[in-house]
Short mmCIF file of N, CA and C in Angstrom, two decimals:
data_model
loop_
_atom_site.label_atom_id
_atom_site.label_comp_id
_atom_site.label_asym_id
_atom_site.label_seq_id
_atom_site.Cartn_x
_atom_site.Cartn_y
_atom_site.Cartn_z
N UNK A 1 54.37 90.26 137.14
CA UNK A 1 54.44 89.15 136.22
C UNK A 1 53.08 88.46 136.16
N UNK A 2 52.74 88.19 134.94
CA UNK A 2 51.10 87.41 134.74
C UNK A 2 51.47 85.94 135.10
N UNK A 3 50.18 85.84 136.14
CA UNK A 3 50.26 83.86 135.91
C UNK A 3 49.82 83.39 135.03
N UNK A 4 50.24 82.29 134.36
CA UNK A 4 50.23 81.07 133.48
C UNK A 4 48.62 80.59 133.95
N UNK A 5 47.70 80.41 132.77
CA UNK A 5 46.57 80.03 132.27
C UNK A 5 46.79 78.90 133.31
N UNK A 6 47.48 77.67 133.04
CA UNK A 6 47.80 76.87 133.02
C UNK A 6 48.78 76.51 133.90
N UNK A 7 49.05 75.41 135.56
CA UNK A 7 49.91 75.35 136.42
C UNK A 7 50.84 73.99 135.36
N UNK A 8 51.86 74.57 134.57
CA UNK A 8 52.43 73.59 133.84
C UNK A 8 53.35 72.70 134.64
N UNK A 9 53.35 72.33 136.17
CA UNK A 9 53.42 70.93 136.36
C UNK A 9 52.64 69.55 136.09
N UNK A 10 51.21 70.01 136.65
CA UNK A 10 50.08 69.25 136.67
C UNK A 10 49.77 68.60 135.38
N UNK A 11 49.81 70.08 134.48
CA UNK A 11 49.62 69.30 132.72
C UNK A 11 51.08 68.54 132.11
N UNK A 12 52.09 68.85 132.75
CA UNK A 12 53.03 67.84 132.15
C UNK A 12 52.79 66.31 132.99
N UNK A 13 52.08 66.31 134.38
CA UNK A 13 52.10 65.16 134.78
C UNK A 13 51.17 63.96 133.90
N UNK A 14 50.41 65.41 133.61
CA UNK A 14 49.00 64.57 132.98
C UNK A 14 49.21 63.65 131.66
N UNK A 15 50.70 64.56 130.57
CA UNK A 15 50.70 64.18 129.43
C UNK A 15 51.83 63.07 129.61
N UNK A 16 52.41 62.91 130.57
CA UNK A 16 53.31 61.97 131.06
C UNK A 16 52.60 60.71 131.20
N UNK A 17 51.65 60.84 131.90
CA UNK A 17 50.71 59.68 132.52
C UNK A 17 49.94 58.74 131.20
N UNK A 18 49.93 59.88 130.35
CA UNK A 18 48.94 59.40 128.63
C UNK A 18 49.40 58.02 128.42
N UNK A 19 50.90 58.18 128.09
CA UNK A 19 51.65 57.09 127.07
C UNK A 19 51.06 57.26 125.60
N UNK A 20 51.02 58.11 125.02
CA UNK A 20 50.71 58.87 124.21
C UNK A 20 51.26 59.28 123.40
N UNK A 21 51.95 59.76 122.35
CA UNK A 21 52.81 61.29 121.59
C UNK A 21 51.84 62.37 121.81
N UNK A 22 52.49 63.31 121.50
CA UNK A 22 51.65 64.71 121.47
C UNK A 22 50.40 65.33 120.52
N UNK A 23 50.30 63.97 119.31
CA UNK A 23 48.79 64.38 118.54
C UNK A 23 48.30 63.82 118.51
N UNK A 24 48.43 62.90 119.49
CA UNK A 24 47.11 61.25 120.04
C UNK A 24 46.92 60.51 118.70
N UNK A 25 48.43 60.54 118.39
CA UNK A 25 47.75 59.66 116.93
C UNK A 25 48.55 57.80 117.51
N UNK A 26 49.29 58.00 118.67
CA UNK A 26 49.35 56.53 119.34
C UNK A 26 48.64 56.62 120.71
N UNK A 27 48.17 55.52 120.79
CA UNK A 27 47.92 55.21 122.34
C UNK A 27 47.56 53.68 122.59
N UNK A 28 48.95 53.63 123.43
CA UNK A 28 49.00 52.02 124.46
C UNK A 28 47.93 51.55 124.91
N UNK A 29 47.77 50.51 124.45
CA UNK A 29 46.50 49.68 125.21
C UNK A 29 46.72 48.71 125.57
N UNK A 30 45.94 47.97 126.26
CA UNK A 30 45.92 46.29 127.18
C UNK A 30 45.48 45.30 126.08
N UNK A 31 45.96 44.28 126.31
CA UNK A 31 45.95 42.94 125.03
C UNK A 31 44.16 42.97 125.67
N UNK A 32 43.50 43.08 126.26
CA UNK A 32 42.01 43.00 126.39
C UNK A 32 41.64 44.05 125.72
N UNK A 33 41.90 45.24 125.35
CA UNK A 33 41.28 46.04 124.89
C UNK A 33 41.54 46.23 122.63
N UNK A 34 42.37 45.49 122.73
CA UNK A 34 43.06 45.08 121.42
C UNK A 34 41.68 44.39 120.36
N UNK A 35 41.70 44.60 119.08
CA UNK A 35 40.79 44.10 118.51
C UNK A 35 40.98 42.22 118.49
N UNK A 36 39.90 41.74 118.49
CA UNK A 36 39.69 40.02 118.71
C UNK A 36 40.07 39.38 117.21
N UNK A 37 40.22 40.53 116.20
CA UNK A 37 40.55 39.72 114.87
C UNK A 37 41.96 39.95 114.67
N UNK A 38 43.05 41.07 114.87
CA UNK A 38 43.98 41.29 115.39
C UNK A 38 44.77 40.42 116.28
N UNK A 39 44.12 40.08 117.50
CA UNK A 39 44.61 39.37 118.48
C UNK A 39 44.57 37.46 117.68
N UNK A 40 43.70 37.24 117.48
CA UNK A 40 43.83 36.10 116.46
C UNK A 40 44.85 35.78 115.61
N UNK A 41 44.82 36.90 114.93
CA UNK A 41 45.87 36.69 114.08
C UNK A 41 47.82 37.22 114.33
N UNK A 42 47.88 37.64 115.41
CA UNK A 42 49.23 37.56 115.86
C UNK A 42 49.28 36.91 117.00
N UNK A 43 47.90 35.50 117.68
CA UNK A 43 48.77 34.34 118.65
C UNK A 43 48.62 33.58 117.27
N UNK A 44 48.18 33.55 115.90
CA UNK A 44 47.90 32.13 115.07
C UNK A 44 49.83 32.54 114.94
N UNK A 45 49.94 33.59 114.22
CA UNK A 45 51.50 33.75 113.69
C UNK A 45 52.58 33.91 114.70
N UNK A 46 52.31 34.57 115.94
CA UNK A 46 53.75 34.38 116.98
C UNK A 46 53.05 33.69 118.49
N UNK A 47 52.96 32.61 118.31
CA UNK A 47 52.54 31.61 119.29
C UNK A 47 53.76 31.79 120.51
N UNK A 48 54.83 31.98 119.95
CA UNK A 48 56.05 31.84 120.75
C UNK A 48 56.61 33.22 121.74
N UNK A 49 55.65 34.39 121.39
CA UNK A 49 55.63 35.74 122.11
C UNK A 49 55.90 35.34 123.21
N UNK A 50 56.72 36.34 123.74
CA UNK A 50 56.97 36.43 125.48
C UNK A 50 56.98 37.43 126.06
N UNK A 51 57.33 37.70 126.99
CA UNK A 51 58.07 38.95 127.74
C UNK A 51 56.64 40.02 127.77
N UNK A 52 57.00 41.34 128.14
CA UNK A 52 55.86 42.13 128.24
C UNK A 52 55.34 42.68 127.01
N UNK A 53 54.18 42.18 126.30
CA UNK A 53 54.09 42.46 124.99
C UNK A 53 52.78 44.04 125.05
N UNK A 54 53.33 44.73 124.56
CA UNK A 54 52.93 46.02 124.21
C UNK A 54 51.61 45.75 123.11
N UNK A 55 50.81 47.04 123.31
CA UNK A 55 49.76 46.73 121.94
C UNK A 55 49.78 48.32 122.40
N UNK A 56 49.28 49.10 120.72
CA UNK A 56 49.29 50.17 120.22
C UNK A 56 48.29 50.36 119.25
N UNK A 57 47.54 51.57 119.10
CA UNK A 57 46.58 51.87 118.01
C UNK A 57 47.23 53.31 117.82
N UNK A 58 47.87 53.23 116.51
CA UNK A 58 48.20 54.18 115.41
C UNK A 58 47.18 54.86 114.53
N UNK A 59 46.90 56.26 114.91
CA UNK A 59 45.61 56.57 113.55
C UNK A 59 44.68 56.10 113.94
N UNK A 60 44.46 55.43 115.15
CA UNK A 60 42.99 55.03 114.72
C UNK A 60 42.59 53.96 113.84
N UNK A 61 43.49 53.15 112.99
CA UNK A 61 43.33 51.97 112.20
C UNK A 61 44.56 51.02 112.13
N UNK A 62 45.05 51.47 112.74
CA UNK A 62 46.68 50.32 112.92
C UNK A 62 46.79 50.05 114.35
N UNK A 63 47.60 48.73 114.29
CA UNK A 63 47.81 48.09 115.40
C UNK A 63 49.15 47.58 115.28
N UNK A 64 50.22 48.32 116.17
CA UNK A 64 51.11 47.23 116.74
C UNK A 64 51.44 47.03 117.98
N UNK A 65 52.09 45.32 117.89
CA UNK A 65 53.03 45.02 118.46
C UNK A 65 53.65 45.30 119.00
N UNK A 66 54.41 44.72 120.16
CA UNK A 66 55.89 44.89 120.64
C UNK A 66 56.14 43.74 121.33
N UNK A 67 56.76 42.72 121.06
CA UNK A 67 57.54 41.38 122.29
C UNK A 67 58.69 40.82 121.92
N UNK A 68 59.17 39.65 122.99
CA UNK A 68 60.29 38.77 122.04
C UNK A 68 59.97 37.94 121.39
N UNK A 69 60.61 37.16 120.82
CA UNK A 69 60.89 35.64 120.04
C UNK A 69 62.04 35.37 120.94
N UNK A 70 62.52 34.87 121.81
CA UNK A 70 64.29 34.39 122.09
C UNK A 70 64.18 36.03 122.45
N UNK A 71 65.62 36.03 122.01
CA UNK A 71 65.95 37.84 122.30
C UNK A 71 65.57 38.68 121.22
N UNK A 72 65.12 38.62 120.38
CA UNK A 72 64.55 38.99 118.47
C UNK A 72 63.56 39.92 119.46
N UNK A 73 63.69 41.34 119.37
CA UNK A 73 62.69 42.20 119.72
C UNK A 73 61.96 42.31 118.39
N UNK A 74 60.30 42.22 118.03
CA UNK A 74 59.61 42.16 116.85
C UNK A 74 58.96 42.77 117.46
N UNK A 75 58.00 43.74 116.37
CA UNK A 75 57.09 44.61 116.21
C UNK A 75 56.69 44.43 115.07
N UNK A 76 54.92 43.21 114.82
CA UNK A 76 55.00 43.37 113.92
C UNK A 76 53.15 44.88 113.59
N UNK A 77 53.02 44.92 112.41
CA UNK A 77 51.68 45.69 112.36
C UNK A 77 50.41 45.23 111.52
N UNK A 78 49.79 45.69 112.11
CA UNK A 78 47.99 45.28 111.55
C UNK A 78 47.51 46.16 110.67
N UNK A 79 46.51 45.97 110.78
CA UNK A 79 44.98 47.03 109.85
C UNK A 79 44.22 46.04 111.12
N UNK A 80 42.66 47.32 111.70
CA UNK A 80 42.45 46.44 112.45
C UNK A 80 41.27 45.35 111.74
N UNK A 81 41.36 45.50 110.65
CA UNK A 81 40.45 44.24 110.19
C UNK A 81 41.43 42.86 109.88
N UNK A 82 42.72 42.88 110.94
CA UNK A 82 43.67 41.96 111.26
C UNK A 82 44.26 41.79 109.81
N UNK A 83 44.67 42.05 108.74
CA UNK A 83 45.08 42.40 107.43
C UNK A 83 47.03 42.66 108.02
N UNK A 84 47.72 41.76 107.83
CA UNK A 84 48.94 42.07 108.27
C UNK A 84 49.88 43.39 107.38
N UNK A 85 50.39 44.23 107.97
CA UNK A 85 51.05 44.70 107.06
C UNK A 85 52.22 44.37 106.93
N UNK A 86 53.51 44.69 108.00
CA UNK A 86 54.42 44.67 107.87
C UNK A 86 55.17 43.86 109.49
N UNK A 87 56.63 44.14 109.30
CA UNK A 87 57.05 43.36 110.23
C UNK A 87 58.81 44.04 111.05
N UNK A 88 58.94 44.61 111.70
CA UNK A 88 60.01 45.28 112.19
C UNK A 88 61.00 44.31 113.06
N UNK A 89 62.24 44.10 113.29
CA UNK A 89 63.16 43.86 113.66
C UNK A 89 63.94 44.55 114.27
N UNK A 90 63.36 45.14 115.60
CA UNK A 90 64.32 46.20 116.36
C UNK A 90 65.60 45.51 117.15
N UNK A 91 65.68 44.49 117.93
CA UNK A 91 66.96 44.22 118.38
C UNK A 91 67.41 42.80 118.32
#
């Protein structure tokens, strides 16, 4: 039997570890690493954010969200020249 190029534990640990999808078109980032015109403009509009708030770059030119209001899970999204687009209501 041929071995595998590849020890496919190690690389699933690796793509586990990403926080990622599989065509790097998201990746999780830290509210420090988030754009400063972005970040402006969702503490001017959700001052009231709580809980562990997520930040995301989509494409390469989008930015969202993830926190509460109360229990209101919102996600809302950017352009990163902070340009709001839209606004989600998951729970």
């Amino acid at each position: 039997m041929k071995k595998p190029l590849v020890d496919p534990v190690p690389a699933m640990t690796v793509l586990a570890c990403n926080k990622s999808n599989h065509n790097n078109s998201q990746v999780y980032i830290s509210p420090s690493q988030a754009p400063a015109a972005v970040m402006t403009t969702h503490n001017a509009n959700y001052p009231s954010a709580s809980g562990q708030i997520e930040w995301e770059i989509e494409h390469g030119n989008t930015d969202k969200v993830t926190f509460f209001i109360g229990s209101q899970l919102l996600q809302p999204e950017f352009k990163t020249d902070r340009t709001f687009i839209d606004e989600q209501k998951i729970a």
